[in-house]
Short mmCIF file of N, CA, C and O in Angstrom, two decimals:
data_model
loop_
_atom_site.label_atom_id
_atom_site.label_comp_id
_atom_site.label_asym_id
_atom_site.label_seq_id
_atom_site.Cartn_x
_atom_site.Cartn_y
_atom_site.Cartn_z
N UNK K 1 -75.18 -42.53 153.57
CA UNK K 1 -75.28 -43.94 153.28
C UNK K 1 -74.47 -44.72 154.31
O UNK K 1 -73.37 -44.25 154.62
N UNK K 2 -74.84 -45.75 154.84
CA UNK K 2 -74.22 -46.73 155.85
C UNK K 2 -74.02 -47.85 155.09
O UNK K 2 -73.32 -48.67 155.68
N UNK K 3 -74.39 -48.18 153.99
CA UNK K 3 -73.64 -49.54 153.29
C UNK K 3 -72.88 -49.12 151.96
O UNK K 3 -73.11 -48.32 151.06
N UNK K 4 -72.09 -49.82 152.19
CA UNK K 4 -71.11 -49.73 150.65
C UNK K 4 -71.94 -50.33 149.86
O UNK K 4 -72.72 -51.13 150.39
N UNK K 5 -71.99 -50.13 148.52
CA UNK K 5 -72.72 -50.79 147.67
C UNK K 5 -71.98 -50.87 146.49
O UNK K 5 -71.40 -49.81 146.27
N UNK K 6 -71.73 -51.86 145.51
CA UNK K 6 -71.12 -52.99 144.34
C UNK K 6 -72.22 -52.67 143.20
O UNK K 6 -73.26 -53.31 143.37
N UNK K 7 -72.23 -51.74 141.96
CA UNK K 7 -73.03 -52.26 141.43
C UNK K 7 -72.62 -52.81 139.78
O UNK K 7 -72.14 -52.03 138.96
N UNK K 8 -72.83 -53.82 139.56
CA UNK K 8 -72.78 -54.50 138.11
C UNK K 8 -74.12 -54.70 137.20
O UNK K 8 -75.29 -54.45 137.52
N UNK K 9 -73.62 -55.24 136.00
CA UNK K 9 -74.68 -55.42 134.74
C UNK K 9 -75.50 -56.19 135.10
O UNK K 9 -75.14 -57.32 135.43
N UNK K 10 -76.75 -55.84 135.14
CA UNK K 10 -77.35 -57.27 135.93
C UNK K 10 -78.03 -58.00 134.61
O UNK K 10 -78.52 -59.12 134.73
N UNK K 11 -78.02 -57.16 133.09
CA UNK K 11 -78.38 -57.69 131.86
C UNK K 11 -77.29 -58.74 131.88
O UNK K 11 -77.65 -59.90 131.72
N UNK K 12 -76.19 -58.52 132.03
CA UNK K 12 -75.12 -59.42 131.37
C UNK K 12 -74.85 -60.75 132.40
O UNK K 12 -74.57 -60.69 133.59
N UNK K 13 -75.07 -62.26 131.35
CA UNK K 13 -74.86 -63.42 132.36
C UNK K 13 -73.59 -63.66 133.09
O UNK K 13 -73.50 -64.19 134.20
N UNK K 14 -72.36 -63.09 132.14
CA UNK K 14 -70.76 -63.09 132.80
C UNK K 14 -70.95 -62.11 133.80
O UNK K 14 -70.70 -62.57 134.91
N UNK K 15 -71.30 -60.92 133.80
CA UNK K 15 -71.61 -60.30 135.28
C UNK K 15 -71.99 -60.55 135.75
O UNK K 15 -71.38 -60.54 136.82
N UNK K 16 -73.48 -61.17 135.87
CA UNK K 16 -74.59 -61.64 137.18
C UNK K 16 -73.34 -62.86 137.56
O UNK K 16 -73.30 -63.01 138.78
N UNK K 17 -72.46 -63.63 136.92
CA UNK K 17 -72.33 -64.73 136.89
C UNK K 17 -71.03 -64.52 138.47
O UNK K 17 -70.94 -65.15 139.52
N UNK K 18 -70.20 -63.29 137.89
CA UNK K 18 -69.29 -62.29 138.78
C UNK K 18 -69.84 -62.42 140.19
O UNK K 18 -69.51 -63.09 141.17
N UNK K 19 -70.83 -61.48 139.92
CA UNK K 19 -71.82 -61.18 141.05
C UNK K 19 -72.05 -62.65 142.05
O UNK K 19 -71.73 -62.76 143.23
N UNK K 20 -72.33 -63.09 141.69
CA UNK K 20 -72.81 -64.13 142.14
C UNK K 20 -72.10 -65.14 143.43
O UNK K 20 -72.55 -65.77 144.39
N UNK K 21 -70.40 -64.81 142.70
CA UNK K 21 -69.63 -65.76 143.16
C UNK K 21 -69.79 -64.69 144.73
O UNK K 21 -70.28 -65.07 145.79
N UNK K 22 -69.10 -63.02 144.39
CA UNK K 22 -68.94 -62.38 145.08
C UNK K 22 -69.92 -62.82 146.55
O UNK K 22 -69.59 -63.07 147.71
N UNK K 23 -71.15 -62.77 145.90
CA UNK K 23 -72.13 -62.71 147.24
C UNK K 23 -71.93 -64.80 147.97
O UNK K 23 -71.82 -65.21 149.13
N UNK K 24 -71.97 -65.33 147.06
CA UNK K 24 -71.47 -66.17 148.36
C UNK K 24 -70.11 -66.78 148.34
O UNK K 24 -70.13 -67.99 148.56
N UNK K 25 -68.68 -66.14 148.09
CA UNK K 25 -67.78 -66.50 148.43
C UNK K 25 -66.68 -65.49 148.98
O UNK K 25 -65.56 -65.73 149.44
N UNK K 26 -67.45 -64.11 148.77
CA UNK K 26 -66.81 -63.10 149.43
C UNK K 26 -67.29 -62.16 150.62
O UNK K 26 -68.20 -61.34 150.48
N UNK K 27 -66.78 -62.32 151.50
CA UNK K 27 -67.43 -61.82 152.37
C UNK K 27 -67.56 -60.33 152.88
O UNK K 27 -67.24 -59.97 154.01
N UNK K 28 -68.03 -59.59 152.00
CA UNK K 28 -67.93 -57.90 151.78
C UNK K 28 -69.42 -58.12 152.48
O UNK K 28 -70.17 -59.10 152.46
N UNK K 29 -69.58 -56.64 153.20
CA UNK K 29 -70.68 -55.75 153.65
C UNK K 29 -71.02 -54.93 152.78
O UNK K 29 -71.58 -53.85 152.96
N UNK K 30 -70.53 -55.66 151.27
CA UNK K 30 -71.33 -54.02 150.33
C UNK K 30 -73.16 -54.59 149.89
O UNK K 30 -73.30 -55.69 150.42
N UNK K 31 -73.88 -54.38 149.47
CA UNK K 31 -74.55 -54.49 148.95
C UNK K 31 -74.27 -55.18 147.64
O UNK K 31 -73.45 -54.49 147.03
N UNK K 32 -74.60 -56.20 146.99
CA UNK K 32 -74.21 -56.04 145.31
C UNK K 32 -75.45 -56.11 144.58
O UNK K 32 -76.37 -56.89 144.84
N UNK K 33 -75.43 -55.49 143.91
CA UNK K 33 -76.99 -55.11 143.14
C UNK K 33 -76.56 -54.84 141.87
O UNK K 33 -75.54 -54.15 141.84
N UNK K 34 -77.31 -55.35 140.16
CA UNK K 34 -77.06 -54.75 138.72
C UNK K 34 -77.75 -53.29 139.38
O UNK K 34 -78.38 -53.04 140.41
N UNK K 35 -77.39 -52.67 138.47
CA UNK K 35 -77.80 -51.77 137.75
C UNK K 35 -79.03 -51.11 137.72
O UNK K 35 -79.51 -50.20 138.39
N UNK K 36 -79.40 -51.69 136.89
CA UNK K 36 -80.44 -52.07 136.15
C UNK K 36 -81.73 -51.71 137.74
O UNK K 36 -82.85 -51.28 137.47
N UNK K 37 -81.43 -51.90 138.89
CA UNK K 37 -82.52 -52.47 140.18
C UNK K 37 -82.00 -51.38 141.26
O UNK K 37 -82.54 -51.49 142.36
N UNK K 38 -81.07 -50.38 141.15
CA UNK K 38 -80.33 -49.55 141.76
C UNK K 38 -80.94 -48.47 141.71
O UNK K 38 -81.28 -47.97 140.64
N UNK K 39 -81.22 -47.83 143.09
CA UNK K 39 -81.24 -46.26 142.49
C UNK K 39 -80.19 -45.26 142.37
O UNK K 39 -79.87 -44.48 143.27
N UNK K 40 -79.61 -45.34 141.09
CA UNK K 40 -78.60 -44.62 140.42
C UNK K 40 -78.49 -43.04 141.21
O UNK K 40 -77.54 -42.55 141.80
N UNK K 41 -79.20 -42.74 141.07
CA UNK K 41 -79.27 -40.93 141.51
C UNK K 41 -78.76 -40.75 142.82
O UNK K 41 -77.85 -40.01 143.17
N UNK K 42 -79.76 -41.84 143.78
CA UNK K 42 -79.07 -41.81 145.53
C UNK K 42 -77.66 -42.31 145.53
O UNK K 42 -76.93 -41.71 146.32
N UNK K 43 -77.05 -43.35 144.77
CA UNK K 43 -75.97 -43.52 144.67
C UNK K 43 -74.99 -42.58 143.90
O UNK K 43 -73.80 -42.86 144.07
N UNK K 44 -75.23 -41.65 143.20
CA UNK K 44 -74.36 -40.14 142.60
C UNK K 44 -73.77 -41.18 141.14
O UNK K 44 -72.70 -41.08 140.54
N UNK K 45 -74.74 -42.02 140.92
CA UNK K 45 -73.91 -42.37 139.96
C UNK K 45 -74.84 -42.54 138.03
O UNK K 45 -76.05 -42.47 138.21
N UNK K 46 -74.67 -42.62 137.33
CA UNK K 46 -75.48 -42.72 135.49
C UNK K 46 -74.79 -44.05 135.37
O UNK K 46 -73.84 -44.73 135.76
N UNK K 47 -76.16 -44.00 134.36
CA UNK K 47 -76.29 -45.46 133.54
C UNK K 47 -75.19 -45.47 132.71
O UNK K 47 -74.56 -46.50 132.47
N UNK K 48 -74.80 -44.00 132.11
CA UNK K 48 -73.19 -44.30 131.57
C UNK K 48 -72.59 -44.95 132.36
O UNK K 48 -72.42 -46.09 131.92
N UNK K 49 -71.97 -44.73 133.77
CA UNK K 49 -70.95 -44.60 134.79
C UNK K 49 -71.10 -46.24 134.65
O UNK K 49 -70.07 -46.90 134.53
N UNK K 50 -72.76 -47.10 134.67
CA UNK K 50 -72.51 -48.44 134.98
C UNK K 50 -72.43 -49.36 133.74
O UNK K 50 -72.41 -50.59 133.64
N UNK K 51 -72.38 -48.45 132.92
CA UNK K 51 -72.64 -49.50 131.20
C UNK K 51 -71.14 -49.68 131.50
O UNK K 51 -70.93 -50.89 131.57
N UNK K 52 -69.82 -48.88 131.75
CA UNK K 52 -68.86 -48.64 131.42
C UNK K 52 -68.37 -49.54 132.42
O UNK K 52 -67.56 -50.23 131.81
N UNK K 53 -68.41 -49.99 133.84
CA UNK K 53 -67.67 -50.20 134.62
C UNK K 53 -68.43 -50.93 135.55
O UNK K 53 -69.49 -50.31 135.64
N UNK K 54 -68.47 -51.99 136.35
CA UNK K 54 -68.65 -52.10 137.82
C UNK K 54 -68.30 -50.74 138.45
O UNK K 54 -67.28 -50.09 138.24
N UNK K 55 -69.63 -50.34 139.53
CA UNK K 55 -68.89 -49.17 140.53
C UNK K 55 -68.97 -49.82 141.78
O UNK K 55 -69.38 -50.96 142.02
N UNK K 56 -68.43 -48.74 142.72
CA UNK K 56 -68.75 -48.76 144.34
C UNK K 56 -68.45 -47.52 145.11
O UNK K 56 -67.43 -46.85 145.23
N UNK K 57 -69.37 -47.44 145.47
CA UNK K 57 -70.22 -46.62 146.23
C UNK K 57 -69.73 -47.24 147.62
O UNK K 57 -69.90 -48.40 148.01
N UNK K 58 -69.06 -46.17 148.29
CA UNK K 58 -68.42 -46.64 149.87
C UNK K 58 -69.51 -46.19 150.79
O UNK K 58 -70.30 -45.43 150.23
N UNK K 59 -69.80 -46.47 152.17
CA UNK K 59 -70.58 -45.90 152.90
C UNK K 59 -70.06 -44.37 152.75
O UNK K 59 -70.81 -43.65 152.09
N UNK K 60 -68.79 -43.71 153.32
CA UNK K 60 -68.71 -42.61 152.85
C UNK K 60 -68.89 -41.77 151.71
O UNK K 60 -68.30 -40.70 151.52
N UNK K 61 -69.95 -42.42 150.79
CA UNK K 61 -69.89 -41.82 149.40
C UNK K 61 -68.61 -41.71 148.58
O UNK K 61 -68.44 -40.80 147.77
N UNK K 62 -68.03 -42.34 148.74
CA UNK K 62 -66.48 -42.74 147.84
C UNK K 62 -66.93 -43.27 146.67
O UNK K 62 -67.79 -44.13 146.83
N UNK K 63 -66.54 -42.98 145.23
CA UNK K 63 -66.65 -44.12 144.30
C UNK K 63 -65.34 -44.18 144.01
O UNK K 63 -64.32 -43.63 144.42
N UNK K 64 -65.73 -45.29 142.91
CA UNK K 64 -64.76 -45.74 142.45
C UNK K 64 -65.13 -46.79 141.04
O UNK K 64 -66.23 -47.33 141.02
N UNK K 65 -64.28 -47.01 140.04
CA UNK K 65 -65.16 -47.83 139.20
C UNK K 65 -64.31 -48.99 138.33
O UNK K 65 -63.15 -48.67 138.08
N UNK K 66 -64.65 -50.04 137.93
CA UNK K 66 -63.53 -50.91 137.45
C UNK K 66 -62.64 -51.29 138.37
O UNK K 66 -62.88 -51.18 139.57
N UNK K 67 -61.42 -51.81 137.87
CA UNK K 67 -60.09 -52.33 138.86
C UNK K 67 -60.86 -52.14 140.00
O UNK K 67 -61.64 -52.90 140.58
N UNK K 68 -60.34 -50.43 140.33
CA UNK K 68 -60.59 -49.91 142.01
C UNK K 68 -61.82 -50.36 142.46
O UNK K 68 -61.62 -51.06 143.45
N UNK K 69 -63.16 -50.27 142.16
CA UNK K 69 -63.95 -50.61 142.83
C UNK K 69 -63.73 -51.90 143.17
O UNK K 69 -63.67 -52.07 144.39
N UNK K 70 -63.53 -53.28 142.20
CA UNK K 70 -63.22 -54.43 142.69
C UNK K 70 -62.14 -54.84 144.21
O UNK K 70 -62.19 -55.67 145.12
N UNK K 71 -61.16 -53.68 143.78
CA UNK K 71 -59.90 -53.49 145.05
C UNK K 71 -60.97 -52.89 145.99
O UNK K 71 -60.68 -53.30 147.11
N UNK K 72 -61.99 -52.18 146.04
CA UNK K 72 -62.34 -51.60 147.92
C UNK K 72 -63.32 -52.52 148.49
O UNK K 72 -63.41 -52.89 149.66
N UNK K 73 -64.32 -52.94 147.07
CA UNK K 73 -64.80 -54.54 147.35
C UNK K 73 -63.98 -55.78 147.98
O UNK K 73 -64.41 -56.59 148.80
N UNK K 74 -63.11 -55.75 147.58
CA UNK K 74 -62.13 -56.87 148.06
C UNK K 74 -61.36 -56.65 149.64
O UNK K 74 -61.09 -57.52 150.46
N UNK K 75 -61.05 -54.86 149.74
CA UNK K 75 -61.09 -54.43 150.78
C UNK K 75 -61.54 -54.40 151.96
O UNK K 75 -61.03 -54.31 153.07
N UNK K 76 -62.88 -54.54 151.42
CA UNK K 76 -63.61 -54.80 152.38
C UNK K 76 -64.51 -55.59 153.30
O UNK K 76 -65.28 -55.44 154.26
N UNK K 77 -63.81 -56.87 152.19
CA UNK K 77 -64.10 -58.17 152.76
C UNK K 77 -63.29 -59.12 153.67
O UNK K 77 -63.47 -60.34 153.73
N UNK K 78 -62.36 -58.44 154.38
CA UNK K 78 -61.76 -58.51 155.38
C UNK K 78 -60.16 -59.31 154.85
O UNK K 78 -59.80 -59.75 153.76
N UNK K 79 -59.47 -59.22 156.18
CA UNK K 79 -58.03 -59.68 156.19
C UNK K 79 -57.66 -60.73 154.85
O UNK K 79 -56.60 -60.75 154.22
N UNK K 80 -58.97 -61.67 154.62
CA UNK K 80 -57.75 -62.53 153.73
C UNK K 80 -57.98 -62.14 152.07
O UNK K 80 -57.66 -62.83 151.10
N UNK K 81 -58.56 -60.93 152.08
CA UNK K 81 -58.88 -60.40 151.04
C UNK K 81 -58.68 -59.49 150.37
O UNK K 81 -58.79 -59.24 149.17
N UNK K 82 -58.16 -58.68 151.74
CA UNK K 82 -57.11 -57.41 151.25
C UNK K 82 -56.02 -57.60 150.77
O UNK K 82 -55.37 -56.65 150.33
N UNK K 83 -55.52 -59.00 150.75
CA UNK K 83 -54.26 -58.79 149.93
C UNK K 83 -54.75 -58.53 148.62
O UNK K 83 -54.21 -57.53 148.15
N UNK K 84 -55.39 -58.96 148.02
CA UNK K 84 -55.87 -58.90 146.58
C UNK K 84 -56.45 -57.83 146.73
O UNK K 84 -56.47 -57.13 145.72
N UNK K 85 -56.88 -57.48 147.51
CA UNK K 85 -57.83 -55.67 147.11
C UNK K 85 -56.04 -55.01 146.83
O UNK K 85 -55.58 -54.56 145.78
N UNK K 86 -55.45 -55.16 147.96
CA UNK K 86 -54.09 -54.60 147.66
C UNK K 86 -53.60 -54.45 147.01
O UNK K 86 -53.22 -53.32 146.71
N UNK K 87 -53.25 -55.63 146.30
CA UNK K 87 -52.49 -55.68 145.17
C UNK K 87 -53.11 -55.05 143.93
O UNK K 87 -52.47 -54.43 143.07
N UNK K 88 -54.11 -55.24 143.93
CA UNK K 88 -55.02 -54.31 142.85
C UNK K 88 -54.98 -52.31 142.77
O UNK K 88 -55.37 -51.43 142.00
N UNK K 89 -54.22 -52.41 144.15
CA UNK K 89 -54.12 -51.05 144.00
C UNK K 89 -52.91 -50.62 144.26
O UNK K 89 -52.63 -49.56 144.80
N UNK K 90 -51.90 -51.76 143.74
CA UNK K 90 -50.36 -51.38 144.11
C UNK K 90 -49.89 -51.00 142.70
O UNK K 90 -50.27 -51.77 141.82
N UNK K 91 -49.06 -49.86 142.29
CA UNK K 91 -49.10 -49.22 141.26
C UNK K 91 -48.85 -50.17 139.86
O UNK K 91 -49.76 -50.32 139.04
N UNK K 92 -47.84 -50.62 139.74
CA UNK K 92 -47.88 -51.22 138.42
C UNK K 92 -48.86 -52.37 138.40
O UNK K 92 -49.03 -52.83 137.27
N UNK K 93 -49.52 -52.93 139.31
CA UNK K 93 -50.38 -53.82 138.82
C UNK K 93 -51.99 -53.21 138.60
O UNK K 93 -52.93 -53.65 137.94
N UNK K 94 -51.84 -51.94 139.54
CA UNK K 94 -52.96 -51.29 139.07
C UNK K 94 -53.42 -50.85 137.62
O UNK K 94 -54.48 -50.92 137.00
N UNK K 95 -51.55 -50.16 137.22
CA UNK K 95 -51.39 -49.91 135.63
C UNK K 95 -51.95 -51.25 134.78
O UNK K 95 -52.74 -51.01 133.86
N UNK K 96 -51.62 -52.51 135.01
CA UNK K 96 -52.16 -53.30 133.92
C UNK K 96 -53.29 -54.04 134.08
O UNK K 96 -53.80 -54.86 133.33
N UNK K 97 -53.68 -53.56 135.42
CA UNK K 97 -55.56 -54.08 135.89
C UNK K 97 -56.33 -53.68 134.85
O UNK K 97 -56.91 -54.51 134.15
N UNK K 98 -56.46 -51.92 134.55
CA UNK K 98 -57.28 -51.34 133.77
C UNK K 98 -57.01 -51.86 131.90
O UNK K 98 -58.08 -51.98 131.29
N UNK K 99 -56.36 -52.01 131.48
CA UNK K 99 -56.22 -52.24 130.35
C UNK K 99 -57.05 -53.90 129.89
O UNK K 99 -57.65 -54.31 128.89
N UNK K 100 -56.63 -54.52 131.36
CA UNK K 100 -57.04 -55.95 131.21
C UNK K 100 -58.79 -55.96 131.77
O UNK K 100 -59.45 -56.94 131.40
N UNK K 101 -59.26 -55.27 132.33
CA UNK K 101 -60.31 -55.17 132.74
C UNK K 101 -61.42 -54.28 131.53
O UNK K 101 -62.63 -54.05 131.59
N UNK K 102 -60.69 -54.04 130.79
CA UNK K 102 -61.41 -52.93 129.53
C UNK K 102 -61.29 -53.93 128.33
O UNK K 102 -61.93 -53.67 127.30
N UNK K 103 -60.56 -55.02 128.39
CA UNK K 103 -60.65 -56.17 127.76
C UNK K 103 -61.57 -57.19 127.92
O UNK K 103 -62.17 -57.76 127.02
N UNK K 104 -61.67 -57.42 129.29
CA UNK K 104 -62.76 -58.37 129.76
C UNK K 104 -64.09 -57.78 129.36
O UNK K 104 -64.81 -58.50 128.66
N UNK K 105 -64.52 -56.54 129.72
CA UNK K 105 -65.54 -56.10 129.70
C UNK K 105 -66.10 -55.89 127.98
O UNK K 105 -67.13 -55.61 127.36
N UNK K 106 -64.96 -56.15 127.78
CA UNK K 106 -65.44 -55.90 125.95
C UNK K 106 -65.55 -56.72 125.30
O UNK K 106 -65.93 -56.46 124.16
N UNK K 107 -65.30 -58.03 125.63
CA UNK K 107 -65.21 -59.27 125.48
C UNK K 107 -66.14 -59.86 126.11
O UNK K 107 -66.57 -60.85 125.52
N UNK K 108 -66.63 -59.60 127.12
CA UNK K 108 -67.35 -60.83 127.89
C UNK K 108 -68.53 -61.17 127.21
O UNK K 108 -69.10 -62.10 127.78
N UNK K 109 -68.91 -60.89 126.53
CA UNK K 109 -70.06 -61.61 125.35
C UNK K 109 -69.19 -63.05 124.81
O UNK K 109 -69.83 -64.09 124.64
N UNK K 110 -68.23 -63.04 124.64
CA UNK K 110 -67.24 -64.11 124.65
C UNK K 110 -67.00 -64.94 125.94
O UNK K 110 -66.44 -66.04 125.88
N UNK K 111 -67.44 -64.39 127.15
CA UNK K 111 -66.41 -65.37 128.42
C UNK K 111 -67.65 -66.21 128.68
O UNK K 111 -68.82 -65.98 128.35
N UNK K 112 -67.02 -67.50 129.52
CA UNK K 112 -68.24 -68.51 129.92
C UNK K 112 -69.21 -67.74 130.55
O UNK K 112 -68.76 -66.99 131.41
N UNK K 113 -70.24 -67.71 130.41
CA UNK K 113 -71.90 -66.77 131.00
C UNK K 113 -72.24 -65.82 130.42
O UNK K 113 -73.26 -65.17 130.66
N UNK K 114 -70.93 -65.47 129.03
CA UNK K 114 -71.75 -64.65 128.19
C UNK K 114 -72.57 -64.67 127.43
O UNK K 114 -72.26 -65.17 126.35
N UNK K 115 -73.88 -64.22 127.58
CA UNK K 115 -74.54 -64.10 125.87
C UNK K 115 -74.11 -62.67 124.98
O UNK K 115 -73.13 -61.93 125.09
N UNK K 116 -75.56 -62.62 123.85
CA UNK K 116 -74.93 -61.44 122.76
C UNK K 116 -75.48 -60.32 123.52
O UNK K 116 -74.80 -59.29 123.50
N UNK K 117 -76.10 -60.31 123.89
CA UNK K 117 -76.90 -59.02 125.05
C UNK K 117 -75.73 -58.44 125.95
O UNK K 117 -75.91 -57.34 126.46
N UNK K 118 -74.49 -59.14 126.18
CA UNK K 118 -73.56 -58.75 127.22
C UNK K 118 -72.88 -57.63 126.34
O UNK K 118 -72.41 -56.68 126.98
N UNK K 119 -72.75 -57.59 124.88
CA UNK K 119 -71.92 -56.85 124.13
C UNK K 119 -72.36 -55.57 123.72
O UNK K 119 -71.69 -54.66 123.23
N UNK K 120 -74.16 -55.65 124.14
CA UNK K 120 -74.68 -54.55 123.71
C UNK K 120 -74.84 -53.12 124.64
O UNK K 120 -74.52 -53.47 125.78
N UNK K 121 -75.08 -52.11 124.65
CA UNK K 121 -75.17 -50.81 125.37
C UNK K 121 -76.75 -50.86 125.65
O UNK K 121 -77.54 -51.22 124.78
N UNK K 122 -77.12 -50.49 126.93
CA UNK K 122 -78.55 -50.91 127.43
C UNK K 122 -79.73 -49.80 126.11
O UNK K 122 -80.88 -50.18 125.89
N UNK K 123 -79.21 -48.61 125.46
CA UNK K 123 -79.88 -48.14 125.01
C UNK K 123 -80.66 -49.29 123.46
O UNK K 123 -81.78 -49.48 122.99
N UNK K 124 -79.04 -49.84 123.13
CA UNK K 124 -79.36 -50.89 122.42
C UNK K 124 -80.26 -51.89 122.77
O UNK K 124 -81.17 -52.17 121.99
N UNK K 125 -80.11 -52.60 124.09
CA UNK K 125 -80.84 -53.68 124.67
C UNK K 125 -82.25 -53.15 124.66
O UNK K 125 -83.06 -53.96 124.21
N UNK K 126 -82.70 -52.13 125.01
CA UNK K 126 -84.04 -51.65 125.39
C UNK K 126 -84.31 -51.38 123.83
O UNK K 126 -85.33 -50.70 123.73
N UNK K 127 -83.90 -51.59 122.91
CA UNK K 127 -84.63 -51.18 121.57
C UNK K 127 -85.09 -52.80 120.57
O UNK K 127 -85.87 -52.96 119.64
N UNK K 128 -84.23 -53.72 121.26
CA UNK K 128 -84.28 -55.03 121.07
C UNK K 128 -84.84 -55.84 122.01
O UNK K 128 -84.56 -57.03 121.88
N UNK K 129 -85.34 -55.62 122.66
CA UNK K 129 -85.49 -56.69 123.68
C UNK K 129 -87.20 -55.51 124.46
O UNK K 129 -88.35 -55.80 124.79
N UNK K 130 -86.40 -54.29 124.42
CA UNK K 130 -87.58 -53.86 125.40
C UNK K 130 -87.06 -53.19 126.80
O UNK K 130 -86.12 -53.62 127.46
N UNK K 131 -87.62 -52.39 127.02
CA UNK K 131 -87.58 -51.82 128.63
C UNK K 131 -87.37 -52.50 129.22
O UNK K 131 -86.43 -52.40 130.00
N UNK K 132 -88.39 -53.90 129.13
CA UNK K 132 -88.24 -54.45 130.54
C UNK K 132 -87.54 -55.91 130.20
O UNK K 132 -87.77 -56.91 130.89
N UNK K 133 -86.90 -55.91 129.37
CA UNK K 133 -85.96 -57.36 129.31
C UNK K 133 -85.33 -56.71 129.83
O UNK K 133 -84.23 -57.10 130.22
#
């Protein structure tokens, strides 16, 4: 693989909403793509791996998922961005990234761009909505 690739919920509006900012206010060479539009397998990664987490997929086949992926994303959007990729991977703030990021994600049916679809597990979504919602 030659591009890093970002991938998030692309069901969920607080993620796409994430996503969104990323692609035009951050200036990463990853790819960012849901889920949902990914081919999971070439990327080494399951629909568990993305219900659970934002990943990333480095050109070197690196993952990483949650906090860290956001830190190599951020990494890799050059000098004024690595401080925050940094700091995301400097130990005690790394320690309370994950706890706070397992909050967000469990919540975000609650954050501005969430709907009730953000709270659900895609096996759920596809039994309500359908395959192809």
């Amino acid at each position: 693989m030659t591009t890093p690739t970002f991938v998030y919920d692309g069901d969920c509006s607080f993620c796409t909403t994430c996503a969104e900012f990323i692609e035009t206010r951050i200036p990463t060479h990853a790819r960012v793509i849901p889920w949902q539009f990914a081919d999971l397998e070439s990327l080494g990664l399951t629909v568990e791996e993305c219900e659970e987490a934002v990943q990333w997929v480095g050109a070197d086949g690196t993952t990483a998922a949650g906090p860290d992926a956001i830190a190599l994303m951020l990494n890799d959007a050059g000098r004024a961005w690595q401080l925050a990729g940094g700091a995301l991977q400097f130990g005690p703030i790394r320690l309370a990234a994950w706890p706070a990021y397992r909050w967000i994600s469990g919540h975000r049916h609650l954050l501005p761009g969430g709907t009730a679809a953000c709270s659900l597990p895609q096996a759920q979504r596809d039994l309500l909505y359908g395959k192809d919602a």
